[in-house]
Amino acid sequence: MPLTAALVYGGANLVGAYMQGETAKDAAGQSAAAQLESARLAAEAAKFRPVGITTRYGSSNFQMSPEGYLTGAGYNVSPELKAYQDRLMGLTGGALGQAERAGQQYAPLSQAATGLFGLGQQYLAQSPEQVAAKYIQQQQDLLAPSRERQMAQLQNQLFQQGRSGLSVGATGMRPSGAAGLGATTPELEAYYNAIAQQDAQLAANAQQAGQQNVAFGTGLFGTGSQLLGQYQAGQVGALSPFTAYLGTGQSIEQMGQQPLTLGAGLGGQAAAYGANAGSSLLRGGLSAALTQQQANQISPLGSFLTGASKDPRLQTGFERLFGGGIGGAGGSGLSQYEMDALSRDAFNQSAYAGGIY
């Protein structure tokens, strides 16, 4: 291929590629701008826009920046509720003072509970056996004076009757090996039998006394716990008026906050609906931008030049044109007229393929 024809082919190819690149670059810029605009519109539709509301209990207010963003929010309680709230706050101070004095007022309950705990410990410090032995000892100490008087009277009676030395009623050794009954007078035998019966009854009572001692000591702890519980309940109960007044004041405050909550809720719903609409808008804008980019990235003239540089018929015409003139044409057996006609036909087909026509 002659050098002049090669330069023509290469130049046409380079110019066509450059024009295609510039067209694609412009198309990409337009697509990016369209996408940014779609995103901006979608973000604008999804902005949070609270609604100011006024109710019987109060009203809400919202502060927005010039750009449309929330910068502040507040609410106002109605004058009637505000007056009720102020009166409740006055009662709350007195109720708190009453609660502060409750500790001193209920202090005797705490002291009594402490005393009962100590007394219960004293009772439970002894075992039932120790309590029983102590009981028997105490009862025998109480009975000893009367028993001694009875013995003295009996001995005096036997002496006056002249029977102080009489002894009857002795028994032998028992089958178990224990000693039998000793000989004595019938009066003395009755006397000692009465004492034995009294001691047996004391032993039974002593066992019961030991059990009662443990139960009584435990009961002291239970009673002390009840008193301590009453002391604590009194402390908590003393706070009831304060908490009741404070809670009612808080309820009034919540009633005044309702417009703020309702306004924020409506704004959130509007933002959600706007976000859905903005999403649809964004998807449509992206699809349109992509379609526009695909349509604009083709350069008809660039496509023509690139295609023409690769058309073999046009190459043949240029070779004959730049490769030797008529003589070059004569070597192929074609006249100059035929060669020009062949070049025009190849040019027209390349131009049609490139979108020029």
mmCIF file of C-alpha atoms in Angstrom:
data_model
loop_
_atom_site.group_PDB
_atom_site.id
_atom_site.type_symbol
_atom_site.label_atom_id
_atom_site.label_comp_id
_atom_site.label_asym_id
_atom_site.label_seq_id
_atom_site.Cartn_x
_atom_site.Cartn_y
_atom_site.Cartn_z
ATOM 1 C CA MET A 1 0.000 0.000 0.000
ATOM 2 C CA PRO A 2 1.403 3.436 -0.900
ATOM 3 C CA LEU A 3 2.470 5.630 2.035
ATOM 4 C CA THR A 4 0.042 8.436 1.170
ATOM 5 C CA ALA A 5 -2.978 6.102 1.221
ATOM 6 C CA ALA A 6 -1.893 4.565 4.562
ATOM 7 C CA LEU A 7 -1.651 7.995 6.111
ATOM 8 C CA VAL A 8 -5.132 8.843 4.907
ATOM 9 C CA TYR A 9 -6.556 5.584 6.296
ATOM 10 C CA GLY A 10 -4.831 6.044 9.669
ATOM 11 C CA GLY A 11 -5.830 9.682 10.015
ATOM 12 C CA ALA A 12 -9.466 8.912 9.296
ATOM 13 C CA ASN A 13 -9.434 6.119 11.873
ATOM 14 C CA LEU A 14 -7.844 8.338 14.576
ATOM 15 C CA VAL A 15 -10.216 11.240 13.931
ATOM 16 C CA GLY A 16 -13.203 8.900 14.097
ATOM 17 C CA ALA A 17 -12.040 7.338 17.382
ATOM 18 C CA TYR A 18 -11.398 10.767 18.924
ATOM 19 C CA MET A 19 -14.847 12.010 17.967
ATOM 20 C CA GLN A 20 -16.443 8.833 19.389
ATOM 21 C CA GLY A 21 -14.543 9.321 22.680
ATOM 22 C CA GLU A 22 -15.590 12.971 22.981
ATOM 23 C CA THR A 23 -19.196 12.038 22.309
ATOM 24 C CA ALA A 24 -19.097 9.288 24.951
ATOM 25 C CA LYS A 25 -17.537 11.731 27.429
ATOM 26 C CA ASP A 26 -20.279 14.292 26.857
ATOM 27 C CA ALA A 27 -22.928 11.592 27.169
ATOM 28 C CA ALA A 28 -21.442 10.393 30.484
ATOM 29 C CA GLY A 29 -21.437 13.951 31.851
ATOM 30 C CA GLN A 30 -25.070 14.468 30.886
ATOM 31 C CA SER A 31 -26.010 11.114 32.454
ATOM 32 C CA ALA A 32 -24.207 11.979 35.716
ATOM 33 C CA ALA A 33 -25.935 15.359 35.881
ATOM 34 C CA ALA A 34 -29.310 13.705 35.285
ATOM 35 C CA GLN A 35 -28.624 11.149 38.036
ATOM 36 C CA LEU A 36 -27.600 13.856 40.492
ATOM 37 C CA GLU A 37 -30.766 15.812 39.746
ATOM 38 C CA SER A 38 -32.881 12.679 40.251
ATOM 39 C CA ALA A 39 -31.151 11.983 43.579
ATOM 40 C CA ARG A 40 -31.679 15.591 44.675
ATOM 41 C CA LEU A 41 -35.383 15.427 43.898
ATOM 42 C CA ALA A 42 -35.674 12.076 45.713
ATOM 43 C CA ALA A 43 -33.913 13.465 48.806
ATOM 44 C CA GLU A 44 -36.142 16.532 48.760
ATOM 45 C CA ALA A 45 -39.240 14.328 48.657
ATOM 46 C CA ALA A 46 -37.991 12.225 51.607
ATOM 47 C CA LYS A 47 -37.265 15.143 53.963
ATOM 48 C CA PHE A 48 -38.817 15.050 57.444
ATOM 49 C CA ARG A 49 -41.556 17.700 57.601
ATOM 50 C CA PRO A 50 -43.325 17.731 60.988
ATOM 51 C CA VAL A 51 -46.781 19.230 61.327
ATOM 52 C CA GLY A 52 -47.726 21.755 64.010
ATOM 53 C CA ILE A 53 -50.838 20.633 65.956
ATOM 54 C CA THR A 54 -53.024 22.308 68.599
ATOM 55 C CA THR A 55 -55.289 20.280 70.932
ATOM 56 C CA ARG A 56 -57.376 20.969 74.030
ATOM 57 C CA TYR A 57 -54.325 20.232 76.167
ATOM 58 C CA GLY A 58 -51.574 22.100 74.325
ATOM 59 C CA SER A 59 -49.843 22.917 71.048
ATOM 60 C CA SER A 60 -46.602 21.972 69.284
ATOM 61 C CA ASN A 61 -44.075 24.035 67.356
ATOM 62 C CA PHE A 62 -41.175 23.069 65.087
ATOM 63 C CA GLN A 63 -38.267 25.177 63.818
ATOM 64 C CA MET A 64 -36.921 24.472 60.323
ATOM 65 C CA SER A 65 -33.749 25.756 58.658
ATOM 66 C CA PRO A 66 -33.885 27.569 55.281
ATOM 67 C CA GLU A 67 -32.662 24.321 53.718
ATOM 68 C CA GLY A 68 -35.693 22.483 55.084
ATOM 69 C CA TYR A 69 -34.057 20.577 57.973
ATOM 70 C CA LEU A 70 -35.500 20.327 61.487
ATOM 71 C CA THR A 71 -33.512 22.451 63.950
ATOM 72 C CA GLY A 72 -35.770 22.556 67.015
ATOM 73 C CA ALA A 73 -39.068 21.378 68.490
ATOM 74 C CA GLY A 74 -41.203 22.257 71.489
ATOM 75 C CA TYR A 75 -44.676 22.260 72.966
ATOM 76 C CA ASN A 76 -46.862 24.454 75.183
ATOM 77 C CA VAL A 77 -49.285 23.134 77.809
ATOM 78 C CA SER A 78 -52.681 24.812 77.842
ATOM 79 C CA PRO A 79 -53.165 27.540 80.505
ATOM 80 C CA GLU A 80 -55.765 25.486 82.405
ATOM 81 C CA LEU A 81 -53.523 22.448 82.689
ATOM 82 C CA LYS A 82 -50.571 24.641 83.577
ATOM 83 C CA ALA A 83 -52.571 26.092 86.488
ATOM 84 C CA TYR A 84 -53.466 22.600 87.721
ATOM 85 C CA GLN A 85 -49.846 21.576 87.455
ATOM 86 C CA ASP A 86 -48.671 24.552 89.502
ATOM 87 C CA ARG A 87 -51.136 23.740 92.276
ATOM 88 C CA LEU A 88 -50.004 20.116 92.313
ATOM 89 C CA MET A 89 -46.391 21.169 92.594
ATOM 90 C CA GLY A 90 -47.329 23.209 95.673
ATOM 91 C CA LEU A 91 -48.859 20.112 97.287
ATOM 92 C CA THR A 92 -45.848 18.046 96.300
ATOM 93 C CA GLY A 93 -43.495 20.120 98.455
ATOM 94 C CA GLY A 94 -45.610 19.599 101.591
ATOM 95 C CA ALA A 95 -45.978 15.875 100.891
ATOM 96 C CA LEU A 96 -42.218 15.516 100.576
ATOM 97 C CA GLY A 97 -41.752 17.217 103.955
ATOM 98 C CA GLN A 98 -44.215 14.770 105.499
ATOM 99 C CA ALA A 99 -42.243 11.872 104.047
ATOM 100 C CA GLU A 100 -39.053 13.297 105.551
ATOM 101 C CA ARG A 101 -40.635 13.339 109.029
ATOM 102 C CA ALA A 102 -41.899 9.778 108.731
ATOM 103 C CA GLY A 103 -38.585 8.309 109.864
ATOM 104 C CA GLN A 104 -38.840 9.983 113.243
ATOM 105 C CA GLN A 105 -42.547 9.217 113.602
ATOM 106 C CA TYR A 106 -42.103 5.503 112.954
ATOM 107 C CA ALA A 107 -38.879 5.194 114.955
ATOM 108 C CA PRO A 108 -40.628 3.490 117.981
ATOM 109 C CA LEU A 109 -41.588 0.575 115.744
ATOM 110 C CA SER A 110 -37.976 0.067 114.782
ATOM 111 C CA GLN A 111 -36.846 0.275 118.394
ATOM 112 C CA ALA A 112 -39.501 -2.204 119.523
ATOM 113 C CA ALA A 113 -38.504 -4.621 116.770
ATOM 114 C CA THR A 114 -34.867 -4.395 117.892
ATOM 115 C CA GLY A 115 -35.875 -5.131 121.510
ATOM 116 C CA LEU A 116 -37.944 -8.155 120.497
ATOM 117 C CA PHE A 117 -35.066 -9.509 118.437
ATOM 118 C CA GLY A 118 -32.784 -9.263 121.473
ATOM 119 C CA LEU A 119 -35.321 -10.910 123.774
ATOM 120 C CA GLY A 120 -35.908 -13.697 121.285
ATOM 121 C CA GLN A 121 -32.184 -14.383 121.179
ATOM 122 C CA GLN A 122 -32.179 -14.768 124.967
ATOM 123 C CA TYR A 123 -34.973 -17.320 124.861
ATOM 124 C CA LEU A 124 -33.383 -19.287 122.032
ATOM 125 C CA ALA A 125 -29.968 -19.225 123.679
ATOM 126 C CA GLN A 126 -31.060 -22.174 125.951
ATOM 127 C CA SER A 127 -31.870 -25.661 124.719
ATOM 128 C CA PRO A 128 -35.250 -27.272 125.591
ATOM 129 C CA GLU A 129 -33.476 -29.632 128.051
ATOM 130 C CA GLN A 130 -31.883 -26.715 129.868
ATOM 131 C CA VAL A 131 -35.216 -24.963 130.093
ATOM 132 C CA ALA A 132 -36.870 -28.157 131.419
ATOM 133 C CA ALA A 133 -34.236 -28.608 134.125
ATOM 134 C CA LYS A 134 -34.564 -24.997 135.149
ATOM 135 C CA TYR A 135 -38.328 -25.355 135.265
ATOM 136 C CA ILE A 136 -38.173 -28.374 137.566
ATOM 137 C CA GLN A 137 -35.696 -26.638 139.823
ATOM 138 C CA GLN A 138 -37.903 -23.558 140.093
ATOM 139 C CA GLN A 139 -41.023 -25.597 140.818
ATOM 140 C CA GLN A 140 -39.305 -27.709 143.467
ATOM 141 C CA ASP A 141 -38.017 -24.556 145.132
ATOM 142 C CA LEU A 142 -41.583 -23.328 145.282
ATOM 143 C CA LEU A 143 -42.897 -26.634 146.724
ATOM 144 C CA ALA A 144 -40.062 -27.203 149.209
ATOM 145 C CA PRO A 145 -41.449 -25.053 152.082
ATOM 146 C CA SER A 146 -44.883 -26.685 151.994
ATOM 147 C CA ARG A 147 -43.394 -30.181 151.775
ATOM 148 C CA GLU A 148 -41.182 -29.512 154.768
ATOM 149 C CA ARG A 149 -44.152 -28.295 156.820
ATOM 150 C CA GLN A 150 -46.167 -31.363 155.813
ATOM 151 C CA MET A 151 -43.290 -33.682 156.850
ATOM 152 C CA ALA A 152 -42.946 -31.944 160.207
ATOM 153 C CA GLN A 153 -46.658 -32.200 160.895
ATOM 154 C CA LEU A 154 -46.680 -35.897 159.935
ATOM 155 C CA GLN A 155 -43.731 -36.740 162.168
ATOM 156 C CA ASN A 156 -45.321 -34.885 165.102
ATOM 157 C CA GLN A 157 -48.557 -36.785 164.632
ATOM 158 C CA LEU A 158 -46.793 -40.177 164.555
ATOM 159 C CA PHE A 159 -44.763 -39.265 167.626
ATOM 160 C CA GLN A 160 -47.843 -38.288 169.606
ATOM 161 C CA GLN A 161 -49.515 -41.555 168.582
ATOM 162 C CA GLY A 162 -46.473 -43.575 169.565
ATOM 163 C CA ARG A 163 -46.031 -45.008 166.103
ATOM 164 C CA SER A 164 -42.968 -43.195 164.938
ATOM 165 C CA GLY A 165 -40.931 -46.422 164.926
ATOM 166 C CA LEU A 166 -43.444 -48.565 163.035
ATOM 167 C CA SER A 167 -42.322 -49.642 159.562
ATOM 168 C CA VAL A 168 -44.355 -51.880 157.253
ATOM 169 C CA GLY A 169 -44.890 -52.523 153.515
ATOM 170 C CA ALA A 170 -41.339 -53.478 152.487
ATOM 171 C CA THR A 171 -40.903 -55.393 149.173
ATOM 172 C CA GLY A 172 -38.138 -57.519 147.770
ATOM 173 C CA MET A 173 -35.862 -56.881 144.796
ATOM 174 C CA ARG A 174 -37.584 -56.248 141.525
ATOM 175 C CA PRO A 175 -37.150 -58.633 138.562
ATOM 176 C CA SER A 176 -35.013 -56.056 136.821
ATOM 177 C CA GLY A 177 -32.613 -56.022 139.725
ATOM 178 C CA ALA A 178 -33.761 -52.709 141.127
ATOM 179 C CA ALA A 179 -34.315 -52.341 144.836
ATOM 180 C CA GLY A 180 -37.813 -52.795 146.162
ATOM 181 C CA LEU A 181 -39.837 -50.476 148.388
ATOM 182 C CA GLY A 182 -38.538 -49.712 151.829
ATOM 183 C CA ALA A 183 -40.564 -50.261 154.969
ATOM 184 C CA THR A 184 -42.289 -47.228 156.431
ATOM 185 C CA THR A 185 -45.474 -46.182 158.080
ATOM 186 C CA PRO A 186 -48.634 -45.920 155.969
ATOM 187 C CA GLU A 187 -48.725 -42.141 156.502
ATOM 188 C CA LEU A 188 -45.158 -41.663 155.297
ATOM 189 C CA GLU A 189 -45.772 -43.957 152.344
ATOM 190 C CA ALA A 190 -48.756 -41.862 151.289
ATOM 191 C CA TYR A 191 -46.699 -38.718 151.756
ATOM 192 C CA TYR A 192 -43.821 -39.895 149.519
ATOM 193 C CA ASN A 193 -46.215 -41.261 146.924
ATOM 194 C CA ALA A 194 -47.842 -37.838 146.683
ATOM 195 C CA ILE A 195 -44.407 -36.206 146.242
ATOM 196 C CA ALA A 196 -43.468 -38.747 143.524
ATOM 197 C CA GLN A 197 -46.659 -37.996 141.637
ATOM 198 C CA GLN A 198 -45.988 -34.256 141.866
ATOM 199 C CA ASP A 199 -42.420 -34.741 140.542
ATOM 200 C CA ALA A 200 -43.696 -36.825 137.603
ATOM 201 C CA GLN A 201 -46.157 -34.123 136.713
ATOM 202 C CA LEU A 202 -43.403 -31.507 136.992
ATOM 203 C CA ALA A 203 -41.216 -33.526 134.573
ATOM 204 C CA ALA A 204 -44.026 -33.632 132.017
ATOM 205 C CA ASN A 205 -44.686 -29.938 132.462
ATOM 206 C CA ALA A 206 -40.950 -29.212 132.207
ATOM 207 C CA GLN A 207 -40.697 -30.861 128.773
ATOM 208 C CA GLN A 208 -43.673 -28.853 127.584
ATOM 209 C CA ALA A 209 -42.132 -25.697 129.054
ATOM 210 C CA GLY A 210 -38.935 -26.273 127.035
ATOM 211 C CA GLN A 211 -40.921 -26.551 123.820
ATOM 212 C CA GLN A 212 -42.968 -23.499 124.683
ATOM 213 C CA ASN A 213 -39.786 -21.549 125.380
ATOM 214 C CA VAL A 214 -38.460 -22.231 121.876
ATOM 215 C CA ALA A 215 -41.818 -21.386 120.302
ATOM 216 C CA PHE A 216 -42.087 -18.196 122.332
ATOM 217 C CA GLY A 217 -38.577 -17.069 121.352
ATOM 218 C CA THR A 218 -39.338 -17.758 117.700
ATOM 219 C CA GLY A 219 -42.582 -15.849 118.049
ATOM 220 C CA LEU A 220 -40.671 -12.861 119.371
ATOM 221 C CA PHE A 221 -38.610 -12.812 116.193
ATOM 222 C CA GLY A 222 -41.790 -13.032 114.114
ATOM 223 C CA THR A 223 -43.424 -10.190 116.020
ATOM 224 C CA GLY A 224 -40.268 -8.103 115.697
ATOM 225 C CA SER A 225 -40.203 -8.743 111.963
ATOM 226 C CA GLN A 226 -43.810 -7.600 111.687
ATOM 227 C CA LEU A 227 -43.028 -4.410 113.552
ATOM 228 C CA LEU A 228 -40.021 -3.795 111.332
ATOM 229 C CA GLY A 229 -42.175 -4.417 108.254
ATOM 230 C CA GLN A 230 -44.713 -1.910 109.558
ATOM 231 C CA TYR A 231 -41.899 0.580 110.069
ATOM 232 C CA GLN A 232 -40.722 0.147 106.488
ATOM 233 C CA ALA A 233 -44.287 0.194 105.143
ATOM 234 C CA GLY A 234 -44.861 3.421 107.019
ATOM 235 C CA GLN A 235 -41.790 4.952 105.420
ATOM 236 C CA VAL A 236 -42.934 3.905 101.953
ATOM 237 C CA GLY A 237 -46.522 4.921 102.628
ATOM 238 C CA ALA A 238 -45.377 8.346 103.700
ATOM 239 C CA LEU A 239 -44.038 8.838 100.165
ATOM 240 C CA SER A 240 -47.363 7.912 98.558
ATOM 241 C CA PRO A 241 -48.832 11.442 98.581
ATOM 242 C CA PHE A 242 -45.619 12.842 97.105
ATOM 243 C CA THR A 243 -45.463 10.248 94.320
ATOM 244 C CA ALA A 244 -49.175 10.628 93.625
ATOM 245 C CA TYR A 245 -48.919 14.405 93.212
ATOM 246 C CA LEU A 246 -45.763 14.102 91.156
ATOM 247 C CA GLY A 247 -47.272 11.404 88.940
ATOM 248 C CA THR A 248 -50.379 13.465 88.294
ATOM 249 C CA GLY A 249 -48.202 16.421 87.322
ATOM 250 C CA GLN A 250 -46.310 14.174 84.928
ATOM 251 C CA SER A 251 -49.591 12.977 83.401
ATOM 252 C CA ILE A 252 -50.556 16.589 82.765
ATOM 253 C CA GLU A 253 -47.191 17.132 81.093
ATOM 254 C CA GLN A 254 -47.746 14.120 78.854
ATOM 255 C CA MET A 255 -51.150 15.455 77.851
ATOM 256 C CA GLY A 256 -49.450 18.676 76.791
ATOM 257 C CA GLN A 257 -46.857 16.673 74.833
ATOM 258 C CA GLN A 258 -49.471 14.943 72.691
ATOM 259 C CA PRO A 259 -49.477 17.632 69.968
ATOM 260 C CA LEU A 260 -45.684 17.291 69.654
ATOM 261 C CA THR A 261 -45.952 13.508 69.355
ATOM 262 C CA LEU A 262 -48.797 13.719 66.842
ATOM 263 C CA GLY A 263 -46.983 16.331 64.735
ATOM 264 C CA ALA A 264 -43.780 14.300 64.680
ATOM 265 C CA GLY A 265 -45.743 11.182 63.739
ATOM 266 C CA LEU A 266 -47.478 12.898 60.847
ATOM 267 C CA GLY A 267 -44.133 14.278 59.686
ATOM 268 C CA GLY A 268 -42.638 10.792 59.806
ATOM 269 C CA GLN A 269 -45.504 9.366 57.745
ATOM 270 C CA ALA A 270 -45.146 12.148 55.212
ATOM 271 C CA ALA A 271 -41.417 11.502 54.986
ATOM 272 C CA ALA A 272 -42.083 7.787 54.437
ATOM 273 C CA TYR A 273 -44.565 8.517 51.650
ATOM 274 C CA GLY A 274 -42.152 11.037 50.167
ATOM 275 C CA ALA A 275 -39.343 8.479 50.342
ATOM 276 C CA ASN A 276 -41.445 6.002 48.344
ATOM 277 C CA ALA A 277 -42.255 8.635 45.755
ATOM 278 C CA GLY A 278 -38.632 9.775 45.673
ATOM 279 C CA SER A 279 -37.481 6.193 45.178
ATOM 280 C CA SER A 280 -39.749 5.823 42.161
ATOM 281 C CA LEU A 281 -38.530 9.172 40.865
ATOM 282 C CA LEU A 282 -34.912 8.164 41.344
ATOM 283 C CA ARG A 283 -35.362 4.861 39.521
ATOM 284 C CA GLY A 284 -37.103 6.592 36.634
ATOM 285 C CA GLY A 285 -34.434 9.275 36.456
ATOM 286 C CA LEU A 286 -31.623 6.714 36.442
ATOM 287 C CA SER A 287 -33.285 4.743 33.652
ATOM 288 C CA ALA A 288 -33.810 7.907 31.612
ATOM 289 C CA ALA A 289 -30.222 8.996 32.175
ATOM 290 C CA LEU A 290 -28.925 5.603 31.062
ATOM 291 C CA THR A 291 -31.076 5.693 27.930
ATOM 292 C CA GLN A 292 -29.917 9.217 27.132
ATOM 293 C CA GLN A 293 -26.304 8.203 27.614
ATOM 294 C CA GLN A 294 -26.676 5.238 25.284
ATOM 295 C CA ALA A 295 -28.348 7.441 22.648
ATOM 296 C CA ASN A 296 -25.801 10.261 22.872
ATOM 297 C CA GLN A 297 -22.579 8.290 23.007
ATOM 298 C CA ILE A 298 -22.637 7.585 19.244
ATOM 299 C CA SER A 299 -21.060 10.196 16.891
ATOM 300 C CA PRO A 300 -22.368 9.759 13.314
ATOM 301 C CA LEU A 301 -19.387 11.500 11.727
ATOM 302 C CA GLY A 302 -16.921 9.597 13.912
ATOM 303 C CA SER A 303 -18.605 6.298 13.046
ATOM 304 C CA PHE A 304 -18.468 7.226 9.359
ATOM 305 C CA LEU A 305 -14.771 8.025 9.427
ATOM 306 C CA THR A 306 -13.936 4.893 11.378
ATOM 307 C CA GLY A 307 -16.034 2.697 9.090
ATOM 308 C CA ALA A 308 -14.780 4.366 5.945
ATOM 309 C CA SER A 309 -11.186 3.743 6.933
ATOM 310 C CA LYS A 310 -11.950 0.017 7.034
ATOM 311 C CA ASP A 311 -14.012 -0.227 3.814
ATOM 312 C CA PRO A 312 -11.947 -2.248 1.239
ATOM 313 C CA ARG A 313 -13.576 -0.587 -1.739
ATOM 314 C CA LEU A 314 -12.737 2.894 -0.505
ATOM 315 C CA GLN A 315 -9.236 1.692 0.322
ATOM 316 C CA THR A 316 -8.892 0.462 -3.259
ATOM 317 C CA GLY A 317 -10.016 3.856 -4.577
ATOM 318 C CA PHE A 318 -7.541 5.720 -2.402
ATOM 319 C CA GLU A 319 -4.768 3.366 -3.386
ATOM 320 C CA ARG A 320 -5.433 3.955 -7.037
ATOM 321 C CA LEU A 321 -5.832 7.694 -6.432
ATOM 322 C CA PHE A 322 -2.646 8.150 -4.458
ATOM 323 C CA GLY A 323 -0.746 5.242 -5.876
ATOM 324 C CA GLY A 324 -0.039 6.412 -9.461
ATOM 325 C CA GLY A 325 -2.947 8.330 -11.003
ATOM 326 C CA ILE A 326 -4.259 7.141 -14.340
ATOM 327 C CA GLY A 327 -1.284 4.914 -14.897
ATOM 328 C CA GLY A 328 -2.013 3.189 -11.648
ATOM 329 C CA ALA A 329 -5.571 2.809 -12.796
ATOM 330 C CA GLY A 330 -4.464 1.463 -16.128
ATOM 331 C CA GLY A 331 -2.553 -1.277 -14.382
ATOM 332 C CA SER A 332 -5.819 -2.570 -12.917
ATOM 333 C CA GLY A 333 -7.697 -2.368 -16.225
ATOM 334 C CA LEU A 334 -10.063 0.400 -14.928
ATOM 335 C CA SER A 335 -10.464 3.841 -16.391
ATOM 336 C CA GLN A 336 -10.279 6.977 -14.283
ATOM 337 C CA TYR A 337 -14.060 7.334 -14.594
ATOM 338 C CA GLU A 338 -14.661 3.813 -13.357
ATOM 339 C CA MET A 339 -12.261 4.327 -10.468
ATOM 340 C CA ASP A 340 -14.017 7.546 -9.377
ATOM 341 C CA ALA A 341 -17.415 5.832 -9.555
ATOM 342 C CA LEU A 342 -16.146 2.985 -7.377
ATOM 343 C CA SER A 343 -14.816 5.453 -4.767
ATOM 344 C CA ARG A 344 -18.081 7.390 -4.663
ATOM 345 C CA ASP A 345 -20.104 4.212 -4.158
ATOM 346 C CA ALA A 346 -17.893 3.074 -1.263
ATOM 347 C CA PHE A 347 -18.091 6.530 0.327
ATOM 348 C CA ASN A 348 -21.875 6.616 0.151
ATOM 349 C CA GLN A 349 -22.237 3.161 1.721
ATOM 350 C CA SER A 350 -19.830 4.074 4.537
ATOM 351 C CA ALA A 351 -21.672 7.318 5.179
ATOM 352 C CA TYR A 352 -25.024 5.485 5.358
ATOM 353 C CA ALA A 353 -23.563 2.935 7.741
ATOM 354 C CA GLY A 354 -22.137 5.759 9.919
ATOM 355 C CA GLY A 355 -25.448 7.559 10.200
ATOM 356 C CA ILE A 356 -24.557 10.574 8.065
ATOM 357 C CA TYR A 357 -27.655 10.050 5.846
#
